[in-house]
Amino acid sequence: HAQNRPASGRAQIRLESSSSPSPSPSPSPSTSESSPTIDQQIQLKNVKPRTGLAQTLLNFALSSPLWKLVLVPQARQNIVKTAQANGINWTNSYEFLMSQDGPWNNDRGETGTKKIQTSSIGGGYPDFYTKEFHAYENGNLCWDAAIEQELASRAVGARNFPEFGPDGEDAFRESFENALLSLGATVSEGGVVVDLGCGTGTSTRRLASLFPQASKVTGIDLSPYFIEVGKYLLKISPKGQSEGGPWVTTIKNDERIELVVGSADSTGFPDKSVDVVNLSLVIHELPLSVTCAVCEEAFRILKPNGQLFISEMDFDSPAYAEQRSNALLFSLLRATEPYLDEYADGFPELLSFLVNKYQSVKITAATGRHYALIATKGDGINEPRNGKLEDSRF
């Protein structure tokens, strides 16, 4: 995922503590009956990728065998080199995990996990999920994608936060945590947290650390490959390289954490049973209709006054608007992120959906290119027709 340094004056890197929130920014005025409508408040730059012959030729090149045979391996080699150059021993960590007695060695073709829940989008794997995400031919439905997820994430973090070296990813993710805390993120004593689209559980583990008062933190992902790798990492709890261990980061088992295979739009949780639902760098990989279905499911399972966290790329930011106007650069991004255009174009509609569904929506900058958002459910008694929007990004 594309990343960037924290925006000046917004999120402060919190390496010394994972529980104390940074100062809250002054909120923007919320909506009222005399204020402009929600749609009028939402201002998107509407910068779209270029069209025409040059763009058509570029799209053709990226869909040709040249992309898979030459550019994809080159891209992987570059990220491995980036990791190594920033003190992250990709090769050793990869070989360590591959040498374990995990299901990827027992049977490269099957995961052995239980059948996934039937999604309301459709039985089995929905079509959108079978795309070639992140340049893997089988997208998220393969061992390589699952085994390399945390390696690639550490490498990208180090590249974009070089001052933190191999801990760059921690700085990146903490910028989201700081921003969420500044917006009022909270979990009650004994609360339940659900992390949708959890991958191998990086975000799930961080949520458990950020909210020690939570009684349960459940990560849900549609890929059994990612869930199997995540569960195995929790089981063996390897030390990170900074502690002389074989993995890219230290993993501590936590009995409150559970990783399960399931669909984000059909979690199986009872109505009003969850305190927090988290979506961390997930919705840019979804069609807009699916994102709305997931947010609808979050609303269903949240308790009164429960919170939905969203951490994502912000195409309203000048940096991403400029990047999106660059045909070559953005086409390369879209080649590995099939729904990036739909995500960027659909953000105003998503924000309007959230404001009209939840009692309040607060959004602020997390980095120069990313936002953090909290949508709070009403108390179940005095539900407003239109919620309040507080946007303090810019």
CSV table of C-alpha atoms in Angstrom, one decimal:
chain,number,residue,atom,x,y,z
A,1,HIS,CA,0.0,0.0,0.0
A,2,ALA,CA,1.2,3.5,-0.8
A,3,GLN,CA,2.3,5.3,2.4
A,4,ASN,CA,3.7,8.7,3.3
A,5,ARG,CA,5.1,10.5,6.3
A,6,PRO,CA,2.7,11.9,8.9
A,7,ALA,CA,1.2,15.3,8.1
A,8,SER,CA,2.8,18.1,10.0
A,9,GLY,CA,0.7,19.2,12.9
A,10,ARG,CA,-1.7,16.2,12.7
A,11,ALA,CA,-0.5,12.8,14.0
A,12,GLN,CA,2.5,12.6,16.2
A,13,ILE,CA,4.5,9.4,16.1
A,14,ARG,CA,4.0,7.6,19.4
A,15,LEU,CA,6.8,5.1,19.7
A,16,GLU,CA,7.1,5.6,23.5
A,17,SER,CA,3.5,4.7,24.3
A,18,SER,CA,0.6,2.8,22.7
A,19,SER,CA,-2.1,4.0,25.0
A,20,SER,CA,-1.9,7.7,25.5
A,21,PRO,CA,-3.8,9.7,22.9
A,22,SER,CA,-2.2,12.7,21.2
A,23,PRO,CA,-4.0,16.1,21.5
A,24,SER,CA,-7.3,16.3,19.7
A,25,PRO,CA,-7.4,18.8,16.8
A,26,SER,CA,-10.1,21.4,16.9
A,27,PRO,CA,-13.2,19.9,15.2
A,28,SER,CA,-14.8,21.6,12.2
A,29,PRO,CA,-18.3,22.9,12.7
A,30,SER,CA,-20.8,20.1,12.4
A,31,THR,CA,-23.8,20.1,10.2
A,32,SER,CA,-27.1,21.6,11.2
A,33,GLU,CA,-30.5,22.4,9.7
A,34,SER,CA,-29.2,25.8,8.5
A,35,SER,CA,-25.9,24.4,7.2
A,36,PRO,CA,-25.2,23.2,3.7
A,37,THR,CA,-26.2,19.7,2.9
A,38,ILE,CA,-23.8,16.8,3.4
A,39,ASP,CA,-23.3,16.5,-0.3
A,40,GLN,CA,-22.4,20.2,-0.5
A,41,GLN,CA,-19.9,19.8,2.3
A,42,ILE,CA,-18.1,16.9,0.6
A,43,GLN,CA,-15.6,18.4,-1.8
A,44,LEU,CA,-13.6,16.1,-4.0
A,45,LYS,CA,-11.1,17.3,-6.5
A,46,ASN,CA,-12.4,14.9,-9.1
A,47,VAL,CA,-8.9,14.3,-10.6
A,48,LYS,CA,-9.1,11.2,-12.7
A,49,PRO,CA,-6.5,9.2,-14.7
A,50,ARG,CA,-6.0,10.4,-18.2
A,51,THR,CA,-7.8,8.9,-21.1
A,52,GLY,CA,-7.1,8.7,-24.7
A,53,LEU,CA,-4.7,6.7,-27.0
A,54,ALA,CA,-1.7,6.9,-24.7
A,55,GLN,CA,-3.7,5.7,-21.7
A,56,THR,CA,-5.2,2.9,-23.8
A,57,LEU,CA,-1.8,1.7,-24.9
A,58,LEU,CA,-0.5,1.8,-21.4
A,59,ASN,CA,-3.5,-0.2,-20.1
A,60,PHE,CA,-2.9,-2.7,-22.8
A,61,ALA,CA,0.8,-3.1,-21.9
A,62,LEU,CA,-0.1,-3.6,-18.2
A,63,SER,CA,-2.5,-6.4,-19.1
A,64,SER,CA,-0.1,-8.1,-21.4
A,65,PRO,CA,2.2,-11.1,-20.6
A,66,LEU,CA,5.1,-8.5,-20.4
A,67,TRP,CA,3.6,-7.3,-17.1
A,68,LYS,CA,3.4,-10.7,-15.6
A,69,LEU,CA,6.7,-12.1,-17.0
A,70,VAL,CA,8.9,-9.0,-16.6
A,71,LEU,CA,7.5,-6.2,-14.6
A,72,VAL,CA,5.9,-8.2,-11.7
A,73,PRO,CA,9.1,-10.2,-10.9
A,74,GLN,CA,11.0,-6.9,-11.1
A,75,ALA,CA,8.6,-5.2,-8.7
A,76,ARG,CA,9.0,-8.0,-6.3
A,77,GLN,CA,12.8,-7.9,-6.5
A,78,ASN,CA,12.7,-4.2,-5.9
A,79,ILE,CA,10.6,-4.5,-2.7
A,80,VAL,CA,13.0,-7.3,-1.5
A,81,LYS,CA,16.0,-5.0,-2.1
A,82,THR,CA,14.2,-2.2,-0.3
A,83,ALA,CA,13.7,-4.4,2.7
A,84,GLN,CA,17.3,-5.6,2.8
A,85,ALA,CA,18.6,-2.0,2.3
A,86,ASN,CA,16.6,-0.9,5.4
A,87,GLY,CA,17.7,-3.6,7.7
A,88,ILE,CA,14.8,-6.0,7.1
A,89,ASN,CA,16.1,-9.5,6.3
A,90,TRP,CA,13.3,-10.5,3.9
A,91,THR,CA,15.1,-13.7,2.7
A,92,ASN,CA,15.8,-15.1,6.2
A,93,SER,CA,12.3,-14.4,7.4
A,94,TYR,CA,10.7,-15.9,4.3
A,95,GLU,CA,12.9,-19.0,4.6
A,96,PHE,CA,12.2,-19.3,8.3
A,97,LEU,CA,8.4,-19.4,7.8
A,98,MET,CA,8.7,-21.7,4.8
A,99,SER,CA,10.7,-24.1,6.9
A,100,GLN,CA,8.0,-24.4,9.5
A,101,ASP,CA,5.5,-27.3,9.7
A,102,GLY,CA,2.7,-25.2,8.4
A,103,PRO,CA,-0.1,-26.1,6.0
A,104,TRP,CA,1.8,-24.4,3.2
A,105,ASN,CA,4.2,-27.3,3.4
A,106,ASN,CA,1.6,-30.0,4.1
A,107,ASP,CA,-0.4,-29.3,1.0
A,108,ARG,CA,0.4,-26.4,-1.3
A,109,GLY,CA,-3.0,-26.7,-3.0
A,110,GLU,CA,-5.4,-26.7,0.0
A,111,THR,CA,-5.5,-24.9,3.3
A,112,GLY,CA,-7.5,-27.4,5.2
A,113,THR,CA,-9.6,-24.7,6.8
A,114,LYS,CA,-13.4,-24.9,7.2
A,115,LYS,CA,-15.6,-23.8,4.4
A,116,ILE,CA,-16.1,-20.0,4.5
A,117,GLN,CA,-19.4,-18.5,5.5
A,118,THR,CA,-21.8,-17.9,2.7
A,119,SER,CA,-21.6,-14.2,1.9
A,120,SER,CA,-24.6,-12.1,1.2
A,121,ILE,CA,-22.7,-11.0,-1.9
A,122,GLY,CA,-22.9,-14.5,-3.2
A,123,GLY,CA,-21.9,-18.1,-2.3
A,124,GLY,CA,-18.2,-19.0,-2.1
A,125,TYR,CA,-15.7,-16.4,-3.2
A,126,PRO,CA,-17.4,-13.3,-4.7
A,127,ASP,CA,-16.1,-12.3,-8.2
A,128,PHE,CA,-14.5,-9.1,-6.9
A,129,TYR,CA,-12.3,-11.1,-4.6
A,130,THR,CA,-10.8,-13.4,-7.3
A,131,LYS,CA,-8.9,-10.5,-9.0
A,132,GLU,CA,-5.0,-10.4,-9.2
A,133,PHE,CA,-4.5,-8.2,-6.1
A,134,HIS,CA,-0.9,-7.0,-5.5
A,135,ALA,CA,0.4,-8.7,-8.7
A,136,TYR,CA,-0.2,-12.3,-7.4
A,137,GLU,CA,-1.8,-14.4,-10.1
A,138,ASN,CA,-4.3,-15.8,-7.6
A,139,GLY,CA,-4.6,-12.6,-5.6
A,140,ASN,CA,-5.2,-13.1,-1.9
A,141,LEU,CA,-6.0,-16.8,-2.5
A,142,CYS,CA,-2.5,-18.2,-2.4
A,143,TRP,CA,0.2,-19.1,0.1
A,144,ASP,CA,2.8,-16.7,-1.4
A,145,ALA,CA,0.6,-13.6,-0.8
A,146,ALA,CA,-0.1,-14.7,2.7
A,147,ILE,CA,3.5,-15.6,3.7
A,148,GLU,CA,4.9,-12.4,2.1
A,149,GLN,CA,2.2,-9.9,3.4
A,150,GLU,CA,4.0,-8.9,6.6
A,151,LEU,CA,7.4,-8.9,4.9
A,152,ALA,CA,6.2,-6.5,2.2
A,153,SER,CA,4.4,-4.3,4.7
A,154,ARG,CA,7.5,-3.9,6.8
A,155,ALA,CA,9.5,-3.1,3.6
A,156,VAL,CA,7.1,-0.4,2.4
A,157,GLY,CA,6.9,1.1,5.8
A,158,ALA,CA,10.7,1.4,6.0
A,159,ARG,CA,10.9,2.9,2.5
A,160,ASN,CA,8.4,5.6,3.3
A,161,PHE,CA,9.6,6.3,6.9
A,162,PRO,CA,13.4,5.9,6.5
A,163,GLU,CA,14.1,7.8,9.7
A,164,PHE,CA,12.7,4.8,11.6
A,165,GLY,CA,14.5,2.2,9.5
A,166,PRO,CA,13.1,-1.3,9.9
A,167,ASP,CA,10.5,0.2,12.3
A,168,GLY,CA,9.0,2.4,9.6
A,169,GLU,CA,5.8,0.3,9.5
A,170,ASP,CA,5.2,0.9,13.2
A,171,ALA,CA,5.5,4.6,12.6
A,172,PHE,CA,3.0,4.4,9.8
A,173,ARG,CA,0.4,2.4,11.7
A,174,GLU,CA,0.9,4.5,14.9
A,175,SER,CA,0.0,7.6,12.9
A,176,PHE,CA,-3.5,6.0,12.3
A,177,GLU,CA,-3.8,5.0,15.9
A,178,ASN,CA,-2.9,8.5,17.1
A,179,ALA,CA,-5.4,10.0,14.7
A,180,LEU,CA,-8.2,7.6,15.8
A,181,LEU,CA,-7.5,8.4,19.5
A,182,SER,CA,-7.6,12.1,18.7
A,183,LEU,CA,-11.1,11.5,17.3
A,184,GLY,CA,-12.3,9.8,20.5
A,185,ALA,CA,-11.6,6.1,19.7
A,186,THR,CA,-12.4,4.1,22.8
A,187,VAL,CA,-13.3,0.6,24.0
A,188,SER,CA,-15.2,0.0,27.2
A,189,GLU,CA,-13.9,-2.4,29.8
A,190,GLY,CA,-14.6,-5.9,28.6
A,191,GLY,CA,-15.5,-4.7,25.2
A,192,VAL,CA,-15.5,-6.6,21.9
A,193,VAL,CA,-13.5,-5.5,18.9
A,194,VAL,CA,-13.9,-6.9,15.4
A,195,ASP,CA,-11.2,-6.4,12.8
A,196,LEU,CA,-12.6,-6.9,9.2
A,197,GLY,CA,-10.2,-7.7,6.4
A,198,CYS,CA,-7.5,-8.5,8.9
A,199,GLY,CA,-5.1,-10.4,6.6
A,200,THR,CA,-2.6,-12.3,8.7
A,201,GLY,CA,-3.6,-10.3,11.7
A,202,THR,CA,-1.1,-7.4,11.9
A,203,SER,CA,-3.9,-4.8,12.5
A,204,THR,CA,-5.7,-7.3,14.9
A,205,ARG,CA,-2.6,-7.7,17.1
A,206,ARG,CA,-2.1,-3.9,17.2
A,207,LEU,CA,-5.8,-3.4,18.2
A,208,ALA,CA,-5.3,-5.9,21.1
A,209,SER,CA,-2.2,-4.0,22.2
A,210,LEU,CA,-3.9,-0.6,21.8
A,211,PHE,CA,-7.0,-1.6,23.8
A,212,PRO,CA,-5.8,-3.9,26.7
A,213,GLN,CA,-9.2,-3.5,28.3
A,214,ALA,CA,-11.0,-5.3,25.5
A,215,SER,CA,-12.1,-8.9,26.4
A,216,LYS,CA,-12.0,-10.2,22.8
A,217,VAL,CA,-10.4,-9.1,19.5
A,218,THR,CA,-11.6,-11.1,16.5
A,219,GLY,CA,-9.9,-10.8,13.1
A,220,ILE,CA,-12.0,-11.8,10.0
A,221,ASP,CA,-10.7,-12.3,6.5
A,222,LEU,CA,-12.1,-14.0,3.5
A,223,SER,CA,-8.7,-15.7,2.6
A,224,PRO,CA,-8.1,-18.9,4.5
A,225,TYR,CA,-4.5,-18.6,3.4
A,226,PHE,CA,-4.0,-15.4,5.3
A,227,ILE,CA,-5.9,-16.7,8.3
A,228,GLU,CA,-3.8,-19.9,8.5
A,229,VAL,CA,-0.5,-17.9,8.3
A,230,GLY,CA,-1.8,-15.5,11.0
A,231,LYS,CA,-2.9,-18.2,13.3
A,232,TYR,CA,0.4,-20.0,12.9
A,233,LEU,CA,2.4,-16.9,13.7
A,234,LEU,CA,0.4,-16.4,16.9
A,235,LYS,CA,1.0,-20.1,17.8
A,236,ILE,CA,4.8,-19.9,17.4
A,237,SER,CA,5.1,-16.3,18.6
A,238,PRO,CA,8.5,-15.6,16.9
A,239,LYS,CA,10.8,-12.8,18.1
A,240,GLY,CA,11.6,-10.0,15.7
A,241,GLN,CA,15.0,-9.5,14.1
A,242,SER,CA,15.6,-6.5,16.5
A,243,GLU,CA,15.5,-9.0,19.3
A,244,GLY,CA,17.7,-11.6,17.5
A,245,GLY,CA,14.7,-13.6,16.3
A,246,PRO,CA,13.9,-14.9,12.8
A,247,TRP,CA,10.8,-12.9,11.9
A,248,VAL,CA,10.4,-9.3,10.8
A,249,THR,CA,8.7,-8.3,14.0
A,250,THR,CA,8.1,-9.7,17.4
A,251,ILE,CA,4.7,-11.5,17.8
A,252,LYS,CA,3.2,-12.2,21.2
A,253,ASN,CA,0.4,-14.6,21.6
A,254,ASP,CA,-2.7,-13.1,23.1
A,255,GLU,CA,-5.5,-15.3,24.3
A,256,ARG,CA,-8.0,-12.5,23.5
A,257,ILE,CA,-7.2,-12.7,19.8
A,258,GLU,CA,-9.1,-15.0,17.4
A,259,LEU,CA,-8.6,-15.2,13.7
A,260,VAL,CA,-11.4,-16.7,11.6
A,261,VAL,CA,-12.3,-17.1,8.0
A,262,GLY,CA,-15.4,-15.2,7.0
A,263,SER,CA,-17.0,-12.5,5.0
A,264,ALA,CA,-16.9,-8.9,6.2
A,265,ASP,CA,-20.5,-8.3,5.0
A,266,SER,CA,-21.8,-11.3,6.8
A,267,THR,CA,-19.9,-11.8,10.0
A,268,GLY,CA,-22.3,-14.0,11.9
A,269,PHE,CA,-22.1,-11.8,15.0
A,270,PRO,CA,-25.4,-11.1,16.7
A,271,ASP,CA,-27.1,-7.8,16.4
A,272,LYS,CA,-25.7,-5.1,18.7
A,273,SER,CA,-23.0,-7.3,20.2
A,274,VAL,CA,-19.7,-5.5,19.3
A,275,ASP,CA,-18.1,-2.3,20.7
A,276,VAL,CA,-15.8,-1.5,17.8
A,277,VAL,CA,-15.5,-2.6,14.1
A,278,ASN,CA,-12.2,-1.8,12.4
A,279,LEU,CA,-11.4,-1.5,8.7
A,280,SER,CA,-7.6,-0.8,8.2
A,281,LEU,CA,-6.5,-0.3,4.6
A,282,VAL,CA,-9.2,-2.6,3.3
A,283,ILE,CA,-11.9,-0.6,1.5
A,284,HIS,CA,-9.7,0.6,-1.4
A,285,GLU,CA,-9.7,-3.1,-2.4
A,286,LEU,CA,-13.5,-3.3,-2.6
A,287,PRO,CA,-16.1,-2.2,-5.0
A,288,LEU,CA,-18.2,0.6,-3.6
A,289,SER,CA,-21.3,-1.5,-3.3
A,290,VAL,CA,-19.4,-4.0,-1.2
A,291,THR,CA,-17.9,-1.3,1.0
A,292,CYS,CA,-21.4,0.0,1.8
A,293,ALA,CA,-22.6,-3.6,2.5
A,294,VAL,CA,-19.7,-4.0,4.9
A,295,CYS,CA,-20.4,-0.7,6.7
A,296,GLU,CA,-24.1,-1.8,6.9
A,297,GLU,CA,-23.0,-5.0,8.5
A,298,ALA,CA,-20.8,-3.0,10.9
A,299,PHE,CA,-23.8,-0.9,11.9
A,300,ARG,CA,-25.9,-4.1,12.5
A,301,ILE,CA,-23.4,-5.7,14.9
A,302,LEU,CA,-22.3,-2.6,16.7
A,303,LYS,CA,-23.8,-1.9,20.1
A,304,PRO,CA,-25.6,1.5,20.7
A,305,ASN,CA,-22.8,4.2,20.7
A,306,GLY,CA,-20.4,1.7,19.1
A,307,GLN,CA,-17.7,2.9,16.8
A,308,LEU,CA,-16.6,2.0,13.2
A,309,PHE,CA,-12.9,2.8,12.6
A,310,ILE,CA,-11.7,3.3,9.0
A,311,SER,CA,-8.1,4.0,8.1
A,312,GLU,CA,-7.4,4.6,4.4
A,313,MET,CA,-5.8,6.4,1.5
A,314,ASP,CA,-7.1,9.9,1.0
A,315,PHE,CA,-7.5,10.9,-2.6
A,316,ASP,CA,-8.7,14.4,-1.5
A,317,SER,CA,-5.1,15.0,-0.3
A,318,PRO,CA,-3.0,17.1,-2.7
A,319,ALA,CA,-0.3,14.4,-2.8
A,320,TYR,CA,-2.6,11.7,-4.1
A,321,ALA,CA,-4.5,14.1,-6.4
A,322,GLU,CA,-1.2,14.9,-8.1
A,323,GLN,CA,-0.2,11.3,-8.2
A,324,ARG,CA,-3.6,10.3,-9.7
A,325,SER,CA,-3.1,12.8,-12.5
A,326,ASN,CA,0.1,11.0,-13.6
A,327,ALA,CA,-1.0,8.5,-16.1
A,328,LEU,CA,1.9,6.1,-15.8
A,329,LEU,CA,2.3,6.2,-12.0
A,330,PHE,CA,-1.4,5.7,-11.3
A,331,SER,CA,-1.8,3.1,-13.9
A,332,LEU,CA,0.9,1.1,-12.2
A,333,LEU,CA,-0.9,1.4,-8.9
A,334,ARG,CA,-4.2,0.4,-10.5
A,335,ALA,CA,-2.6,-2.7,-12.1
A,336,THR,CA,-2.2,-4.2,-8.6
A,337,GLU,CA,-5.3,-2.6,-7.0
A,338,PRO,CA,-8.3,-3.4,-9.3
A,339,TYR,CA,-10.8,-1.2,-7.5
A,340,LEU,CA,-8.6,1.9,-6.7
A,341,ASP,CA,-10.4,4.1,-9.2
A,342,GLU,CA,-13.8,3.1,-7.9
A,343,TYR,CA,-12.6,3.7,-4.3
A,344,ALA,CA,-11.3,7.2,-5.2
A,345,ASP,CA,-14.3,8.2,-7.2
A,346,GLY,CA,-16.8,6.7,-4.8
A,347,PHE,CA,-15.5,8.4,-1.6
A,348,PRO,CA,-18.1,11.2,-1.6
A,349,GLU,CA,-20.9,8.6,-1.9
A,350,LEU,CA,-19.4,6.5,0.9
A,351,LEU,CA,-19.0,9.5,3.2
A,352,SER,CA,-22.6,10.5,2.5
A,353,PHE,CA,-23.8,6.9,3.2
A,354,LEU,CA,-22.0,6.9,6.5
A,355,VAL,CA,-23.3,10.3,7.6
A,356,ASN,CA,-26.8,9.3,6.8
A,357,LYS,CA,-26.5,5.9,8.6
A,358,TYR,CA,-24.5,6.8,11.7
A,359,GLN,CA,-25.1,9.4,14.3
A,360,SER,CA,-21.8,11.1,13.8
A,361,VAL,CA,-18.8,10.9,11.5
A,362,LYS,CA,-15.4,12.4,12.3
A,363,ILE,CA,-12.5,12.3,9.9
A,364,THR,CA,-9.0,13.7,10.2
A,365,ALA,CA,-5.6,13.4,8.6
A,366,ALA,CA,-3.4,10.5,9.7
A,367,THR,CA,-0.5,11.1,7.3
A,368,GLY,CA,-0.1,13.4,4.3
A,369,ARG,CA,-1.9,10.9,2.2
A,370,HIS,CA,-4.2,9.0,4.5
A,371,TYR,CA,-7.1,9.7,6.8
A,372,ALA,CA,-8.6,8.2,9.9
A,373,LEU,CA,-12.4,8.1,10.4
A,374,ILE,CA,-14.7,7.2,13.2
A,375,ALA,CA,-18.4,6.6,12.6
A,376,THR,CA,-20.4,6.4,15.8
A,377,LYS,CA,-23.7,4.6,16.0
A,378,GLY,CA,-26.6,6.3,17.8
A,379,ASP,CA,-28.0,5.3,21.2
A,380,GLY,CA,-30.9,3.5,19.6
A,381,ILE,CA,-33.4,5.9,21.0
A,382,ASN,CA,-33.0,9.2,19.3
A,383,GLU,CA,-31.6,8.2,15.9
A,384,PRO,CA,-31.2,11.2,13.6
A,385,ARG,CA,-32.2,11.3,10.0
A,386,ASN,CA,-28.8,12.8,9.1
A,387,GLY,CA,-25.8,12.5,11.3
A,388,LYS,CA,-23.1,15.1,12.0
A,389,LEU,CA,-19.9,15.4,9.9
A,390,GLU,CA,-16.7,16.8,11.4
A,391,ASP,CA,-13.9,17.0,8.8
A,392,SER,CA,-10.6,18.3,10.2
A,393,ARG,CA,-8.3,16.9,7.5
A,394,PHE,CA,-7.2,20.1,5.9
